[in-house]
Amino acid sequence: MSTAPRTWLVTGSSSGLGRALTEALLRDGHRVAATVRDTTRLNDLKDTYNDRLWTADLDVTDTTRLRHVVDTAFSDLGDIDHIVSNAAFGLYGAAEELDDQGIDQLLAANLVAPVQLLRSVLPHLRRQGSGHFTQISSTSGQTGMAGASLYHASKWGVEGFFESLHDEVAPFGVGITIVEPGSIDSNFFARLNVAEPIDAYDSGPVGDLHRYLADAAAVKADSLGDPAKMARAIIEAATSARPPRRLVLGSDSYTAIEQALSGRLAALRAQEEVARSTNR
Ligand SMILES: NC(=O)c1ccc[n+]([C@@H]2O[C@H](COP(=O)([O-])OP(=O)(O)OC[C@H]3O[C@@H](n4cnc5c(N)ncnc54)[C@H](OP(=O)(O)O)[C@@H]3O)[C@@H](O)[C@H]2O)c1
């Protein structure tokens, strides 16, 4: 085990990165409060780890239930040292192709739920005088992609929220890390919601994206990230003496974010004169 036993709360523990994190933490001797929509998905881990695994059924978009689950976890387990806000899903399609309900559901799960999770745990972490909150974002939190605007908006949204939270909660001994993984070998793309295509987009980048997503083998081949290795890196970062504000995982994510930031910095610098010229 890499660190002293601690207590963690992880959302979306049923598959992919959340499952890998939950397994690694339990293997390391930590105690985990794992939230899932269907608790039977954790039966095998419960059989192996017994009382070190606390579970609750939670759809993170149900804010009332979210608050209840968080309060119950703290009252059952005492202090919780680490929170990992991981649950999310993907919805791709041109902005015009999306429907209203899909937009509401995506933003509820990927943006509003992390905000409400933070708001639910914060009174407990303030009382403890310590705690670390890890928000799983994505390369998509730093880049843009035609055909995936809403998913990217949700990840830029959590980035803005948690970037601001960093200094807001530091005085209470609470830390924040935003994780930006690249493509993960998980269930994300198999379950991806894809909007009904509109013909007008067929010959452009959105049409290309629809064709790419229909090729499951190509998507799988591009899913470079190993969830177990990413889980290990997240645990090490969160438990380090100085947890990073951001953690980029995956060579694809590193390359894409470096390109995006370099481009933005160059574009910003090109506007210095006009920016400085508009002061009152
Ligand atoms: N896969 C990628 O390429 C990639 C890249 C960058 C970032 N990420 C991020 O990494 C995180 C984990 O994704 P993953 O790749 O591990 O995908 P995954 O295998 O599909 O796992 C997603 C998890 O989120 C849960 N979830 C989704 N909506 C939920 C809701 N409304 N309430 C409760 N749980 C919900 C799922 O639960 P159910 O089993 O009940 O559906 C599942 O446990 C997400 O934040 C995702 O945005 C993924």
mmCIF file of C-alpha atoms and ligand atoms in Angstrom:
data_model
loop_
_atom_site.group_PDB
_atom_site.id
_atom_site.type_symbol
_atom_site.label_atom_id
_atom_site.label_comp_id
_atom_site.label_asym_id
_atom_site.label_seq_id
_atom_site.Cartn_x
_atom_site.Cartn_y
_atom_site.Cartn_z
ATOM 1 C CA MET A 1 0.000 0.000 0.000
ATOM 2 C CA SER A 2 1.340 3.404 -0.989
ATOM 3 C CA THR A 3 -0.207 5.522 1.801
ATOM 4 C CA ALA A 4 -1.810 5.133 5.235
ATOM 5 C CA PRO A 5 -5.390 3.808 5.048
ATOM 6 C CA ARG A 6 -7.836 6.572 4.286
ATOM 7 C CA THR A 7 -11.514 6.833 3.469
ATOM 8 C CA TRP A 8 -12.574 7.718 -0.079
ATOM 9 C CA LEU A 9 -15.924 8.437 -1.712
ATOM 10 C CA VAL A 10 -16.109 7.663 -5.448
ATOM 11 C CA THR A 11 -19.102 8.257 -7.745
ATOM 12 C CA GLY A 12 -19.737 6.044 -10.788
ATOM 13 C CA SER A 13 -17.876 3.025 -9.393
ATOM 14 C CA SER A 14 -19.615 0.502 -11.636
ATOM 15 C CA SER A 15 -17.309 0.635 -14.633
ATOM 16 C CA GLY A 16 -14.261 2.139 -16.327
ATOM 17 C CA LEU A 17 -12.171 4.608 -14.364
ATOM 18 C CA GLY A 18 -14.472 4.648 -11.305
ATOM 19 C CA ARG A 19 -14.358 0.872 -11.033
ATOM 20 C CA ALA A 20 -10.561 0.841 -11.485
ATOM 21 C CA LEU A 21 -10.184 3.477 -8.761
ATOM 22 C CA THR A 22 -12.455 1.595 -6.374
ATOM 23 C CA GLU A 23 -10.592 -1.676 -6.951
ATOM 24 C CA ALA A 24 -7.147 -0.073 -6.545
ATOM 25 C CA LEU A 25 -8.149 1.718 -3.338
ATOM 26 C CA LEU A 26 -9.589 -1.433 -1.791
ATOM 27 C CA ARG A 27 -6.544 -3.460 -2.851
ATOM 28 C CA ASP A 28 -4.357 -0.807 -1.192
ATOM 29 C CA GLY A 29 -6.200 -1.209 2.111
ATOM 30 C CA HIS A 30 -8.324 1.958 1.970
ATOM 31 C CA ARG A 31 -12.008 2.209 2.853
ATOM 32 C CA VAL A 32 -14.299 3.204 -0.017
ATOM 33 C CA ALA A 33 -17.792 4.654 -0.124
ATOM 34 C CA ALA A 34 -18.759 3.726 -3.677
ATOM 35 C CA THR A 35 -21.886 5.147 -5.283
ATOM 36 C CA VAL A 36 -23.480 3.443 -8.275
ATOM 37 C CA ARG A 37 -26.866 3.370 -9.929
ATOM 38 C CA ASP A 38 -27.064 -0.402 -9.436
ATOM 39 C CA THR A 39 -25.319 -1.670 -6.286
ATOM 40 C CA THR A 40 -25.332 -5.295 -7.526
ATOM 41 C CA ARG A 41 -22.516 -4.225 -9.875
ATOM 42 C CA LEU A 42 -20.275 -4.155 -6.794
ATOM 43 C CA ASN A 43 -21.320 -7.541 -5.330
ATOM 44 C CA ASP A 44 -17.986 -9.168 -6.200
ATOM 45 C CA LEU A 45 -16.014 -6.417 -4.453
ATOM 46 C CA LYS A 46 -18.379 -6.516 -1.455
ATOM 47 C CA ASP A 47 -17.746 -10.272 -1.120
ATOM 48 C CA THR A 48 -13.988 -9.699 -1.101
ATOM 49 C CA TYR A 49 -13.647 -6.530 0.948
ATOM 50 C CA ASN A 50 -16.693 -6.662 3.256
ATOM 51 C CA ASP A 51 -16.839 -3.670 5.606
ATOM 52 C CA ARG A 52 -14.132 -1.715 3.798
ATOM 53 C CA LEU A 53 -16.615 -1.194 0.947
ATOM 54 C CA TRP A 54 -19.669 0.963 1.761
ATOM 55 C CA THR A 55 -22.139 1.251 -1.111
ATOM 56 C CA ALA A 56 -25.155 3.366 -1.971
ATOM 57 C CA ASP A 57 -27.365 3.519 -5.012
ATOM 58 C CA LEU A 58 -27.195 6.970 -6.518
ATOM 59 C CA ASP A 59 -28.146 8.583 -9.779
ATOM 60 C CA VAL A 60 -26.024 11.709 -9.430
ATOM 61 C CA THR A 61 -28.675 13.815 -11.174
ATOM 62 C CA ASP A 62 -31.037 13.276 -8.214
ATOM 63 C CA THR A 63 -29.793 16.113 -5.993
ATOM 64 C CA THR A 64 -32.022 15.270 -3.023
ATOM 65 C CA ARG A 65 -30.754 11.688 -3.015
ATOM 66 C CA LEU A 66 -27.171 12.913 -3.570
ATOM 67 C CA ARG A 67 -27.315 15.034 -0.399
ATOM 68 C CA HIS A 68 -28.856 12.158 1.580
ATOM 69 C CA VAL A 69 -26.205 9.677 0.399
ATOM 70 C CA VAL A 70 -23.363 12.069 1.222
ATOM 71 C CA ASP A 71 -24.727 12.841 4.709
ATOM 72 C CA THR A 72 -25.285 9.129 5.403
ATOM 73 C CA ALA A 73 -21.760 8.250 4.220
ATOM 74 C CA PHE A 74 -20.229 10.797 6.596
ATOM 75 C CA SER A 75 -22.429 9.711 9.514
ATOM 76 C CA ASP A 76 -21.692 5.994 8.895
ATOM 77 C CA LEU A 77 -17.979 6.334 8.168
ATOM 78 C CA GLY A 78 -16.904 9.391 10.160
ATOM 79 C CA ASP A 79 -14.309 11.479 8.365
ATOM 80 C CA ILE A 80 -13.971 11.047 4.579
ATOM 81 C CA ASP A 81 -10.553 12.138 3.339
ATOM 82 C CA HIS A 82 -11.005 11.991 -0.426
ATOM 83 C CA ILE A 83 -13.926 12.572 -2.763
ATOM 84 C CA VAL A 84 -13.675 11.577 -6.444
ATOM 85 C CA SER A 85 -16.411 13.005 -8.662
ATOM 86 C CA ASN A 86 -16.169 10.612 -11.585
ATOM 87 C CA ALA A 87 -19.688 9.743 -12.837
ATOM 88 C CA ALA A 88 -20.466 11.196 -16.267
ATOM 89 C CA PHE A 89 -21.479 10.132 -19.762
ATOM 90 C CA GLY A 90 -21.058 11.301 -23.342
ATOM 91 C CA LEU A 91 -23.499 12.797 -25.812
ATOM 92 C CA TYR A 92 -22.134 13.674 -29.250
ATOM 93 C CA GLY A 93 -23.716 15.350 -32.248
ATOM 94 C CA ALA A 94 -23.806 18.818 -33.815
ATOM 95 C CA ALA A 95 -25.481 21.450 -31.625
ATOM 96 C CA GLU A 96 -28.425 21.449 -34.051
ATOM 97 C CA GLU A 97 -28.729 17.668 -33.938
ATOM 98 C CA LEU A 98 -29.124 17.487 -30.146
ATOM 99 C CA ASP A 99 -32.561 17.438 -28.545
ATOM 100 C CA ASP A 100 -33.637 19.464 -25.508
ATOM 101 C CA GLN A 101 -33.992 16.484 -23.185
ATOM 102 C CA GLY A 102 -30.543 15.138 -24.091
ATOM 103 C CA ILE A 103 -28.988 18.534 -23.391
ATOM 104 C CA ASP A 104 -30.677 18.764 -19.973
ATOM 105 C CA GLN A 105 -29.630 15.214 -19.014
ATOM 106 C CA LEU A 106 -26.014 15.685 -20.066
ATOM 107 C CA LEU A 107 -25.612 18.961 -18.191
ATOM 108 C CA ALA A 108 -27.383 17.509 -15.131
ATOM 109 C CA ALA A 109 -24.976 14.549 -14.912
ATOM 110 C CA ASN A 110 -21.713 16.113 -16.058
ATOM 111 C CA LEU A 111 -21.945 19.677 -14.724
ATOM 112 C CA VAL A 112 -24.712 20.186 -12.157
ATOM 113 C CA ALA A 113 -24.032 16.913 -10.304
ATOM 114 C CA PRO A 114 -20.319 17.674 -9.635
ATOM 115 C CA VAL A 115 -21.336 21.152 -8.410
ATOM 116 C CA GLN A 116 -23.956 19.645 -6.085
ATOM 117 C CA LEU A 117 -21.577 16.922 -4.904
ATOM 118 C CA LEU A 118 -19.016 19.555 -3.953
ATOM 119 C CA ARG A 119 -21.722 21.596 -2.197
ATOM 120 C CA SER A 120 -22.902 18.487 -0.314
ATOM 121 C CA VAL A 121 -19.488 17.386 0.963
ATOM 122 C CA LEU A 122 -18.086 20.825 1.736
ATOM 123 C CA PRO A 123 -19.796 21.399 5.132
ATOM 124 C CA HIS A 124 -18.385 18.033 6.259
ATOM 125 C CA LEU A 125 -14.881 18.788 4.958
ATOM 126 C CA ARG A 126 -14.940 22.221 6.640
ATOM 127 C CA ARG A 127 -15.909 20.569 9.922
ATOM 128 C CA GLN A 128 -13.047 18.099 9.470
ATOM 129 C CA GLY A 129 -10.656 20.913 8.564
ATOM 130 C CA SER A 130 -9.272 18.724 5.790
ATOM 131 C CA GLY A 131 -10.178 16.768 2.677
ATOM 132 C CA HIS A 132 -9.360 16.530 -1.004
ATOM 133 C CA PHE A 133 -11.833 16.711 -3.896
ATOM 134 C CA THR A 134 -10.790 15.230 -7.247
ATOM 135 C CA GLN A 135 -12.966 16.146 -10.224
ATOM 136 C CA ILE A 136 -12.642 13.995 -13.340
ATOM 137 C CA SER A 137 -12.696 16.349 -16.298
ATOM 138 C CA SER A 138 -11.172 15.419 -19.656
ATOM 139 C CA THR A 139 -8.984 16.612 -22.502
ATOM 140 C CA SER A 140 -12.392 17.961 -23.547
ATOM 141 C CA GLY A 141 -12.181 20.436 -20.647
ATOM 142 C CA GLN A 142 -9.343 22.229 -22.420
ATOM 143 C CA THR A 143 -10.133 21.724 -26.100
ATOM 144 C CA GLY A 144 -13.007 22.037 -28.557
ATOM 145 C CA MET A 145 -14.264 19.498 -31.106
ATOM 146 C CA ALA A 146 -16.903 19.845 -33.823
ATOM 147 C CA GLY A 147 -19.720 17.417 -33.078
ATOM 148 C CA ALA A 148 -18.981 17.222 -29.357
ATOM 149 C CA SER A 149 -19.729 20.781 -28.256
ATOM 150 C CA LEU A 150 -22.095 19.915 -25.418
ATOM 151 C CA TYR A 151 -19.834 17.313 -23.823
ATOM 152 C CA HIS A 152 -16.925 19.767 -24.070
ATOM 153 C CA ALA A 153 -19.116 22.520 -22.594
ATOM 154 C CA SER A 154 -19.889 20.301 -19.602
ATOM 155 C CA LYS A 155 -16.191 19.635 -18.998
ATOM 156 C CA TRP A 156 -15.212 23.321 -19.511
ATOM 157 C CA GLY A 157 -17.996 24.065 -17.024
ATOM 158 C CA VAL A 158 -16.567 21.833 -14.312
ATOM 159 C CA GLU A 159 -13.101 23.215 -15.040
ATOM 160 C CA GLY A 160 -14.328 26.782 -14.439
ATOM 161 C CA PHE A 161 -16.172 25.801 -11.286
ATOM 162 C CA PHE A 162 -13.316 23.845 -9.712
ATOM 163 C CA GLU A 163 -10.642 26.300 -10.879
ATOM 164 C CA SER A 164 -12.500 28.974 -8.878
ATOM 165 C CA LEU A 165 -13.152 26.625 -5.961
ATOM 166 C CA HIS A 166 -9.455 25.978 -5.459
ATOM 167 C CA ASP A 167 -8.812 29.284 -3.675
ATOM 168 C CA GLU A 168 -12.312 29.420 -2.160
ATOM 169 C CA VAL A 169 -11.853 26.245 -0.117
ATOM 170 C CA ALA A 170 -8.071 26.290 0.495
ATOM 171 C CA PRO A 171 -8.522 28.338 3.727
ATOM 172 C CA PHE A 172 -10.501 25.389 5.153
ATOM 173 C CA GLY A 173 -7.703 22.894 4.453
ATOM 174 C CA VAL A 174 -9.615 21.486 1.473
ATOM 175 C CA GLY A 175 -7.760 20.743 -1.767
ATOM 176 C CA ILE A 176 -8.998 20.420 -5.356
ATOM 177 C CA THR A 177 -7.495 18.504 -8.275
ATOM 178 C CA ILE A 178 -8.966 18.530 -11.790
ATOM 179 C CA VAL A 179 -8.043 15.397 -13.780
ATOM 180 C CA GLU A 180 -7.870 15.577 -17.573
ATOM 181 C CA PRO A 181 -7.679 12.069 -19.021
ATOM 182 C CA GLY A 182 -7.437 11.358 -22.721
ATOM 183 C CA SER A 183 -9.372 8.504 -24.295
ATOM 184 C CA ILE A 184 -9.875 5.676 -21.781
ATOM 185 C CA ASP A 185 -10.326 1.981 -22.511
ATOM 186 C CA SER A 186 -13.681 1.951 -20.666
ATOM 187 C CA ASN A 187 -17.395 1.606 -21.459
ATOM 188 C CA PHE A 188 -17.714 5.299 -22.284
ATOM 189 C CA PHE A 189 -17.803 5.033 -26.090
ATOM 190 C CA ALA A 190 -19.823 1.800 -26.157
ATOM 191 C CA ARG A 191 -22.515 3.674 -24.200
ATOM 192 C CA LEU A 192 -22.066 7.033 -25.900
ATOM 193 C CA ASN A 193 -25.341 8.752 -26.848
ATOM 194 C CA VAL A 194 -25.132 9.925 -30.444
ATOM 195 C CA ALA A 195 -27.706 12.367 -31.833
ATOM 196 C CA GLU A 196 -29.686 11.676 -34.994
ATOM 197 C CA PRO A 197 -27.597 13.067 -37.894
ATOM 198 C CA ILE A 198 -28.835 15.986 -40.004
ATOM 199 C CA ASP A 199 -27.886 15.660 -43.715
ATOM 200 C CA ALA A 200 -26.514 19.202 -43.959
ATOM 201 C CA TYR A 201 -23.619 18.217 -41.676
ATOM 202 C CA ASP A 202 -22.719 15.024 -43.526
ATOM 203 C CA SER A 203 -19.879 16.372 -45.683
ATOM 204 C CA GLY A 204 -18.169 18.272 -42.840
ATOM 205 C CA PRO A 205 -16.362 17.390 -39.605
ATOM 206 C CA VAL A 206 -19.587 16.343 -37.839
ATOM 207 C CA GLY A 207 -20.327 13.792 -40.590
ATOM 208 C CA ASP A 208 -16.757 12.510 -40.264
ATOM 209 C CA LEU A 209 -17.268 12.163 -36.508
ATOM 210 C CA HIS A 210 -20.536 10.209 -36.978
ATOM 211 C CA ARG A 211 -18.743 7.810 -39.376
ATOM 212 C CA TYR A 212 -15.829 7.427 -36.971
ATOM 213 C CA LEU A 213 -18.112 6.692 -33.992
ATOM 214 C CA ALA A 214 -19.915 4.024 -36.033
ATOM 215 C CA ASP A 215 -16.587 2.174 -36.352
ATOM 216 C CA ALA A 216 -16.326 0.563 -32.908
ATOM 217 C CA ALA A 217 -12.972 -1.085 -33.714
ATOM 218 C CA ALA A 218 -11.366 2.259 -34.637
ATOM 219 C CA VAL A 219 -12.719 3.917 -31.484
ATOM 220 C CA LYS A 220 -11.442 1.032 -29.357
ATOM 221 C CA ALA A 221 -7.997 1.226 -31.018
ATOM 222 C CA ASP A 222 -7.815 4.947 -30.183
ATOM 223 C CA SER A 223 -8.813 4.386 -26.537
ATOM 224 C CA LEU A 224 -5.232 4.487 -25.319
ATOM 225 C CA GLY A 225 -5.721 5.111 -21.612
ATOM 226 C CA ASP A 226 -5.342 2.196 -19.207
ATOM 227 C CA PRO A 227 -7.918 2.789 -16.430
ATOM 228 C CA ALA A 228 -5.791 0.944 -13.852
ATOM 229 C CA LYS A 229 -2.713 3.085 -14.594
ATOM 230 C CA MET A 230 -4.838 6.239 -14.580
ATOM 231 C CA ALA A 231 -6.403 5.224 -11.249
ATOM 232 C CA ARG A 232 -2.936 4.737 -9.774
ATOM 233 C CA ALA A 233 -1.809 8.180 -10.986
ATOM 234 C CA ILE A 234 -4.948 9.807 -9.535
ATOM 235 C CA ILE A 235 -4.435 8.160 -6.137
ATOM 236 C CA GLU A 236 -0.770 9.164 -6.055
ATOM 237 C CA ALA A 237 -1.559 12.760 -7.006
ATOM 238 C CA ALA A 238 -4.382 13.139 -4.480
ATOM 239 C CA THR A 239 -2.349 11.678 -1.624
ATOM 240 C CA SER A 240 0.891 13.516 -2.429
ATOM 241 C CA ALA A 241 2.240 16.221 -0.119
ATOM 242 C CA ARG A 242 1.267 18.904 -2.654
ATOM 243 C CA PRO A 243 -1.600 17.612 -4.823
ATOM 244 C CA PRO A 244 -1.523 19.239 -8.269
ATOM 245 C CA ARG A 245 -4.239 21.646 -9.338
ATOM 246 C CA ARG A 246 -4.529 19.729 -12.624
ATOM 247 C CA LEU A 247 -3.452 16.236 -13.643
ATOM 248 C CA VAL A 248 -3.202 15.385 -17.344
ATOM 249 C CA LEU A 249 -3.325 11.650 -18.112
ATOM 250 C CA GLY A 250 -2.597 9.953 -21.441
ATOM 251 C CA SER A 251 -0.253 10.905 -24.268
ATOM 252 C CA ASP A 252 -3.224 11.933 -26.435
ATOM 253 C CA SER A 253 -4.417 14.314 -23.739
ATOM 254 C CA TYR A 254 -0.963 15.783 -23.203
ATOM 255 C CA THR A 255 -0.482 16.457 -26.933
ATOM 256 C CA ALA A 256 -3.967 17.899 -27.461
ATOM 257 C CA ILE A 257 -3.846 20.173 -24.406
ATOM 258 C CA GLU A 258 -0.335 21.385 -25.186
ATOM 259 C CA GLN A 259 -1.472 22.269 -28.711
ATOM 260 C CA ALA A 260 -4.632 24.004 -27.466
ATOM 261 C CA LEU A 261 -2.838 26.039 -24.793
ATOM 262 C CA SER A 262 0.015 27.039 -27.131
ATOM 263 C CA GLY A 263 -2.512 28.163 -29.735
ATOM 264 C CA ARG A 264 -4.517 30.139 -27.179
ATOM 265 C CA LEU A 265 -1.401 31.774 -25.754
ATOM 266 C CA ALA A 266 -0.218 32.796 -29.229
ATOM 267 C CA ALA A 267 -3.697 34.174 -30.061
ATOM 268 C CA LEU A 268 -3.814 36.067 -26.745
ATOM 269 C CA ARG A 269 -0.394 37.627 -27.306
ATOM 270 C CA ALA A 270 -1.386 38.707 -30.810
ATOM 271 C CA GLN A 271 -4.191 40.744 -29.185
ATOM 272 C CA GLU A 272 -2.136 42.449 -26.496
ATOM 273 C CA GLU A 273 -2.137 45.829 -28.181
ATOM 274 C CA VAL A 274 -5.887 45.957 -28.771
ATOM 275 C CA ALA A 275 -6.608 44.569 -25.299
ATOM 276 C CA ARG A 276 -4.512 47.269 -23.636
ATOM 277 C CA SER A 277 -5.953 49.972 -25.885
ATOM 278 C CA THR A 278 -9.536 49.684 -24.583
ATOM 279 C CA ASN A 279 -9.064 50.835 -20.976
ATOM 280 C CA ARG A 280 -11.208 53.795 -19.927
HETATM 281 N N1 LIG B 1 -13.713 7.309 -21.705
HETATM 282 C C1 LIG B 1 -13.030 8.346 -22.086
HETATM 283 O O1 LIG B 1 -12.456 8.352 -23.177
HETATM 284 C C2 LIG B 1 -12.911 9.544 -21.164
HETATM 285 C C3 LIG B 1 -11.973 10.530 -21.486
HETATM 286 C C4 LIG B 1 -11.818 11.615 -20.644
HETATM 287 C C5 LIG B 1 -12.594 11.713 -19.512
HETATM 288 N N2 LIG B 1 -13.511 10.747 -19.216
HETATM 289 C C6 LIG B 1 -14.285 10.893 -17.991
HETATM 290 O O2 LIG B 1 -13.914 9.850 -17.128
HETATM 291 C C7 LIG B 1 -15.002 9.581 -16.223
HETATM 292 C C8 LIG B 1 -15.290 8.102 -16.198
HETATM 293 O O3 LIG B 1 -15.709 7.668 -17.469
HETATM 294 P P1 LIG B 1 -15.322 6.223 -18.023
HETATM 295 O O4 LIG B 1 -14.451 6.426 -19.200
HETATM 296 O O5 LIG B 1 -14.860 5.355 -16.930
HETATM 297 O O6 LIG B 1 -16.749 5.756 -18.593
HETATM 298 P P2 LIG B 1 -17.737 4.568 -18.172
HETATM 299 O O7 LIG B 1 -17.024 3.261 -18.165
HETATM 300 O O8 LIG B 1 -18.920 4.727 -19.059
HETATM 301 O O9 LIG B 1 -18.123 4.921 -16.660
HETATM 302 C C9 LIG B 1 -18.951 6.023 -16.363
HETATM 303 C C10 LIG B 1 -19.497 5.860 -14.966
HETATM 304 O O10 LIG B 1 -20.347 6.981 -14.690
HETATM 305 C C11 LIG B 1 -21.593 6.476 -14.228
HETATM 306 N N3 LIG B 1 -22.704 7.385 -14.512
HETATM 307 C C12 LIG B 1 -23.037 7.987 -15.674
HETATM 308 N N4 LIG B 1 -24.139 8.742 -15.508
HETATM 309 C C13 LIG B 1 -24.511 8.595 -14.206
HETATM 310 C C14 LIG B 1 -25.570 9.121 -13.413
HETATM 311 N N5 LIG B 1 -26.504 9.939 -13.911
HETATM 312 N N6 LIG B 1 -25.627 8.764 -12.106
HETATM 313 C C15 LIG B 1 -24.707 7.930 -11.567
HETATM 314 N N7 LIG B 1 -23.686 7.396 -12.270
HETATM 315 C C16 LIG B 1 -23.600 7.729 -13.570
HETATM 316 C C17 LIG B 1 -21.766 5.133 -14.905
HETATM 317 O O11 LIG B 1 -22.735 4.386 -14.177
HETATM 318 P P3 LIG B 1 -23.683 3.270 -14.864
HETATM 319 O O12 LIG B 1 -22.824 2.028 -14.965
HETATM 320 O O13 LIG B 1 -24.821 3.149 -13.930
HETATM 321 O O14 LIG B 1 -24.069 3.809 -16.215
HETATM 322 C C18 LIG B 1 -20.348 4.599 -14.798
HETATM 323 O O15 LIG B 1 -20.118 4.081 -13.512
HETATM 324 C C19 LIG B 1 -16.152 10.465 -16.706
HETATM 325 O O16 LIG B 1 -16.165 11.659 -15.939
HETATM 326 C C20 LIG B 1 -15.782 10.789 -18.134
HETATM 327 O O17 LIG B 1 -16.373 12.010 -18.580
HETATM 328 C C21 LIG B 1 -13.679 9.667 -20.016
#
